[in-house]
Amino acid sequence: MFTGIITGVGRIAAAQDLASPGAAAASRYGKRLTVEAPDGYLGDVGLGDSIALNGACMTVTGIEPARQRFTVEISAESLDKTAGLGEPGRINLEKALRAQERLGGHIVSGHVDGIGQVTRFAPVGESWELRVLAPSALGKYLAYKGSITVNGVSLTVNTIADSPEGTEVSINLIPHTVQNTALGDLRAGSRVNLEIDLIARYVERMLTAPSPTSKGSA
């Protein structure tokens, strides 16, 4: 479980295919990612711990504390359902939430629900406006002043606009967020990982699940 409050900005230094050399249909295989972390970031990280990479929960499979590096293995399915994890580049990092820590953002599972596309990222006054076109299937879960996770960052929706192409949300980013996450690397056309509010997921299930068949008494 996560909160959407980024604890460090790392970098995918290498993405190695897990397929054996010469294997057919290498696209069916995943990759081993080597991630460079900020100084001191791995001090309390152990093998098997969970770290979210751009909002996608991954398991630490190797650690090199002296080099400030760790490795994760990402499946072909996860590569297909996420953006920005198959090649080198800066990424947002968040360690899994501990029970005694503050819930500073909102409840985030680390499971990507869909891939959005940035339609605008530009300064507005002292802040930045980020607009993202979400898939139509996610539109019903997005609400004015509700929460959405973009590349692992907990953000608040300011406006919503539905269209045949999808649902566009507008988000205001304060300078601190731009400076302390990898969101500052985004441009119009960038693909981003989206996770809807966990509560919205449960509300839909409660409203749409069939009622249990009541058994009459004899």
Short mmCIF file of N, CA and C in Angstrom, two decimals, residues 130-204:
data_model
loop_
_atom_site.label_atom_id
_atom_site.label_comp_id
_atom_site.label_asym_id
_atom_site.label_seq_id
_atom_site.Cartn_x
_atom_site.Cartn_y
_atom_site.Cartn_z
N LEU A 130 -1.45 20.69 -15.56
CA LEU A 130 -1.27 19.41 -16.22
C LEU A 130 -2.63 18.89 -16.65
N ARG A 131 -2.79 18.65 -17.94
CA ARG A 131 -4.01 18.04 -18.46
C ARG A 131 -3.68 16.66 -19.00
N VAL A 132 -4.52 15.71 -18.62
CA VAL A 132 -4.31 14.32 -19.02
C VAL A 132 -5.60 13.77 -19.59
N LEU A 133 -5.51 13.13 -20.74
CA LEU A 133 -6.66 12.45 -21.33
C LEU A 133 -6.66 11.01 -20.86
N ALA A 134 -7.63 10.66 -20.03
CA ALA A 134 -7.75 9.31 -19.49
C ALA A 134 -8.64 8.47 -20.39
N PRO A 135 -8.45 7.15 -20.43
CA PRO A 135 -9.34 6.29 -21.21
C PRO A 135 -10.79 6.45 -20.76
N SER A 136 -11.70 6.32 -21.70
CA SER A 136 -13.13 6.50 -21.40
C SER A 136 -13.59 5.58 -20.27
N ALA A 137 -13.02 4.38 -20.19
CA ALA A 137 -13.44 3.42 -19.17
C ALA A 137 -13.16 3.92 -17.76
N LEU A 138 -12.22 4.85 -17.60
CA LEU A 138 -11.89 5.37 -16.28
C LEU A 138 -12.66 6.63 -15.94
N GLY A 139 -13.34 7.22 -16.93
CA GLY A 139 -14.01 8.50 -16.72
C GLY A 139 -15.00 8.51 -15.58
N LYS A 140 -15.74 7.42 -15.40
CA LYS A 140 -16.78 7.40 -14.36
C LYS A 140 -16.21 7.41 -12.95
N TYR A 141 -14.91 7.11 -12.82
CA TYR A 141 -14.29 7.10 -11.50
C TYR A 141 -13.66 8.44 -11.12
N LEU A 142 -13.67 9.39 -12.04
CA LEU A 142 -13.01 10.67 -11.82
C LEU A 142 -14.04 11.72 -11.42
N ALA A 143 -13.72 12.48 -10.37
CA ALA A 143 -14.68 13.45 -9.84
C ALA A 143 -13.97 14.76 -9.53
N TYR A 144 -14.72 15.85 -9.64
CA TYR A 144 -14.21 17.17 -9.28
C TYR A 144 -13.72 17.18 -7.83
N LYS A 145 -12.49 17.61 -7.64
CA LYS A 145 -11.82 17.62 -6.33
C LYS A 145 -11.57 16.22 -5.78
N GLY A 146 -11.72 15.22 -6.65
CA GLY A 146 -11.37 13.86 -6.25
C GLY A 146 -9.88 13.61 -6.47
N SER A 147 -9.44 12.42 -6.10
CA SER A 147 -8.02 12.07 -6.20
C SER A 147 -7.74 11.20 -7.41
N ILE A 148 -6.57 11.39 -7.99
CA ILE A 148 -6.07 10.53 -9.06
C ILE A 148 -4.57 10.42 -8.90
N THR A 149 -4.02 9.28 -9.24
CA THR A 149 -2.58 9.07 -9.17
C THR A 149 -2.02 9.11 -10.59
N VAL A 150 -1.06 10.01 -10.83
CA VAL A 150 -0.41 10.14 -12.13
C VAL A 150 1.07 9.82 -11.95
N ASN A 151 1.52 8.75 -12.57
CA ASN A 151 2.92 8.29 -12.42
C ASN A 151 3.31 8.20 -10.95
N GLY A 152 2.36 7.72 -10.14
CA GLY A 152 2.64 7.50 -8.73
C GLY A 152 2.41 8.67 -7.82
N VAL A 153 2.03 9.83 -8.37
CA VAL A 153 1.86 11.05 -7.56
C VAL A 153 0.38 11.27 -7.26
N SER A 154 0.04 11.43 -5.99
CA SER A 154 -1.33 11.72 -5.59
C SER A 154 -1.66 13.17 -5.95
N LEU A 155 -2.69 13.36 -6.77
CA LEU A 155 -3.06 14.68 -7.25
C LEU A 155 -4.57 14.89 -7.14
N THR A 156 -4.97 16.17 -7.16
CA THR A 156 -6.38 16.54 -7.04
C THR A 156 -6.91 17.02 -8.38
N VAL A 157 -8.05 16.49 -8.78
CA VAL A 157 -8.68 16.85 -10.05
C VAL A 157 -9.37 18.21 -9.91
N ASN A 158 -9.04 19.15 -10.81
CA ASN A 158 -9.65 20.48 -10.78
C ASN A 158 -10.83 20.61 -11.73
N THR A 159 -10.70 20.03 -12.92
CA THR A 159 -11.81 20.06 -13.89
C THR A 159 -11.87 18.73 -14.61
N ILE A 160 -13.05 18.43 -15.15
CA ILE A 160 -13.28 17.20 -15.91
C ILE A 160 -14.03 17.54 -17.18
N ALA A 161 -13.60 16.96 -18.29
CA ALA A 161 -14.30 17.16 -19.56
C ALA A 161 -14.38 15.83 -20.29
N ASP A 162 -15.61 15.33 -20.49
CA ASP A 162 -15.81 14.07 -21.20
C ASP A 162 -15.93 14.34 -22.70
N SER A 163 -15.40 13.44 -23.49
CA SER A 163 -15.47 13.54 -24.94
C SER A 163 -15.44 12.13 -25.52
N PRO A 164 -15.71 11.98 -26.82
CA PRO A 164 -15.64 10.64 -27.42
C PRO A 164 -14.26 10.01 -27.31
N GLU A 165 -13.22 10.85 -27.18
CA GLU A 165 -11.84 10.34 -27.10
C GLU A 165 -11.47 9.86 -25.70
N GLY A 166 -12.22 10.29 -24.69
CA GLY A 166 -11.90 9.92 -23.32
C GLY A 166 -12.32 11.01 -22.36
N THR A 167 -11.75 11.02 -21.19
CA THR A 167 -12.05 12.02 -20.16
C THR A 167 -10.77 12.80 -19.86
N GLU A 168 -10.83 14.11 -20.10
CA GLU A 168 -9.66 14.95 -19.84
C GLU A 168 -9.80 15.59 -18.47
N VAL A 169 -8.76 15.44 -17.65
CA VAL A 169 -8.74 16.06 -16.34
C VAL A 169 -7.66 17.13 -16.31
N SER A 170 -7.96 18.22 -15.60
CA SER A 170 -6.98 19.29 -15.41
C SER A 170 -6.53 19.27 -13.96
N ILE A 171 -5.22 19.37 -13.77
CA ILE A 171 -4.62 19.28 -12.43
C ILE A 171 -3.65 20.43 -12.25
N ASN A 172 -3.66 21.02 -11.07
CA ASN A 172 -2.72 22.10 -10.76
C ASN A 172 -1.53 21.52 -9.98
N LEU A 173 -0.33 21.83 -10.45
CA LEU A 173 0.88 21.37 -9.78
C LEU A 173 1.62 22.56 -9.19
N ILE A 174 1.88 22.51 -7.89
CA ILE A 174 2.66 23.57 -7.27
C ILE A 174 4.13 23.35 -7.63
N PRO A 175 4.95 24.40 -7.54
CA PRO A 175 6.37 24.27 -7.91
C PRO A 175 7.08 23.15 -7.16
N HIS A 176 6.74 22.94 -5.88
CA HIS A 176 7.39 21.89 -5.09
C HIS A 176 7.20 20.53 -5.75
N THR A 177 5.99 20.25 -6.24
CA THR A 177 5.71 18.97 -6.88
C THR A 177 6.51 18.80 -8.16
N VAL A 178 6.59 19.86 -8.95
CA VAL A 178 7.34 19.80 -10.22
C VAL A 178 8.83 19.58 -9.95
N GLN A 179 9.34 20.22 -8.91
CA GLN A 179 10.77 20.15 -8.62
C GLN A 179 11.19 18.86 -7.93
N ASN A 180 10.26 18.20 -7.24
CA ASN A 180 10.62 17.04 -6.43
C ASN A 180 10.05 15.72 -6.92
N THR A 181 9.53 15.72 -8.13
CA THR A 181 9.08 14.49 -8.78
C THR A 181 9.56 14.51 -10.23
N ALA A 182 9.35 13.41 -10.91
CA ALA A 182 9.71 13.34 -12.32
C ALA A 182 8.61 13.87 -13.22
N LEU A 183 7.54 14.43 -12.64
CA LEU A 183 6.47 15.00 -13.48
C LEU A 183 6.97 16.18 -14.30
N GLY A 184 8.03 16.83 -13.83
CA GLY A 184 8.57 17.96 -14.58
C GLY A 184 9.13 17.58 -15.94
N ASP A 185 9.33 16.27 -16.18
CA ASP A 185 9.84 15.79 -17.48
C ASP A 185 8.73 15.62 -18.51
N LEU A 186 7.47 15.74 -18.08
CA LEU A 186 6.35 15.48 -18.99
C LEU A 186 6.23 16.55 -20.07
N ARG A 187 5.70 16.15 -21.18
CA ARG A 187 5.42 17.03 -22.30
C ARG A 187 4.09 16.60 -22.92
N ALA A 188 3.49 17.46 -23.72
CA ALA A 188 2.29 17.06 -24.46
C ALA A 188 2.63 15.82 -25.29
N GLY A 189 1.80 14.81 -25.17
CA GLY A 189 2.03 13.56 -25.87
C GLY A 189 2.63 12.48 -24.99
N SER A 190 3.17 12.85 -23.81
CA SER A 190 3.73 11.85 -22.89
C SER A 190 2.66 10.89 -22.41
N ARG A 191 3.00 9.63 -22.28
CA ARG A 191 2.10 8.62 -21.74
C ARG A 191 2.37 8.48 -20.25
N VAL A 192 1.31 8.38 -19.45
CA VAL A 192 1.45 8.33 -18.00
C VAL A 192 0.59 7.22 -17.41
N ASN A 193 1.06 6.69 -16.28
CA ASN A 193 0.32 5.66 -15.57
C ASN A 193 -0.74 6.30 -14.68
N LEU A 194 -1.95 5.78 -14.73
CA LEU A 194 -3.06 6.31 -13.95
C LEU A 194 -3.60 5.25 -13.01
N GLU A 195 -3.91 5.67 -11.79
CA GLU A 195 -4.63 4.81 -10.85
C GLU A 195 -5.78 5.62 -10.27
N ILE A 196 -6.97 5.06 -10.34
CA ILE A 196 -8.15 5.74 -9.81
C ILE A 196 -8.20 5.59 -8.29
N ASP A 197 -9.05 6.37 -7.67
CA ASP A 197 -9.22 6.32 -6.23
C ASP A 197 -9.77 4.94 -5.83
N LEU A 198 -9.13 4.31 -4.87
CA LEU A 198 -9.54 2.97 -4.43
C LEU A 198 -10.98 2.94 -3.93
N ILE A 199 -11.41 4.02 -3.28
CA ILE A 199 -12.78 4.07 -2.76
C ILE A 199 -13.80 4.01 -3.90
N ALA A 200 -13.50 4.70 -5.01
CA ALA A 200 -14.41 4.69 -6.16
C ALA A 200 -14.57 3.28 -6.71
N ARG A 201 -13.51 2.50 -6.65
CA ARG A 201 -13.57 1.12 -7.14
C ARG A 201 -14.55 0.29 -6.31
N TYR A 202 -14.49 0.46 -4.99
CA TYR A 202 -15.38 -0.30 -4.12
C TYR A 202 -16.82 0.19 -4.21
N VAL A 203 -17.01 1.51 -4.38
CA VAL A 203 -18.36 2.04 -4.53
C VAL A 203 -19.04 1.43 -5.75
N GLU A 204 -18.29 1.36 -6.87
CA GLU A 204 -18.87 0.78 -8.08
C GLU A 204 -19.28 -0.67 -7.84
#
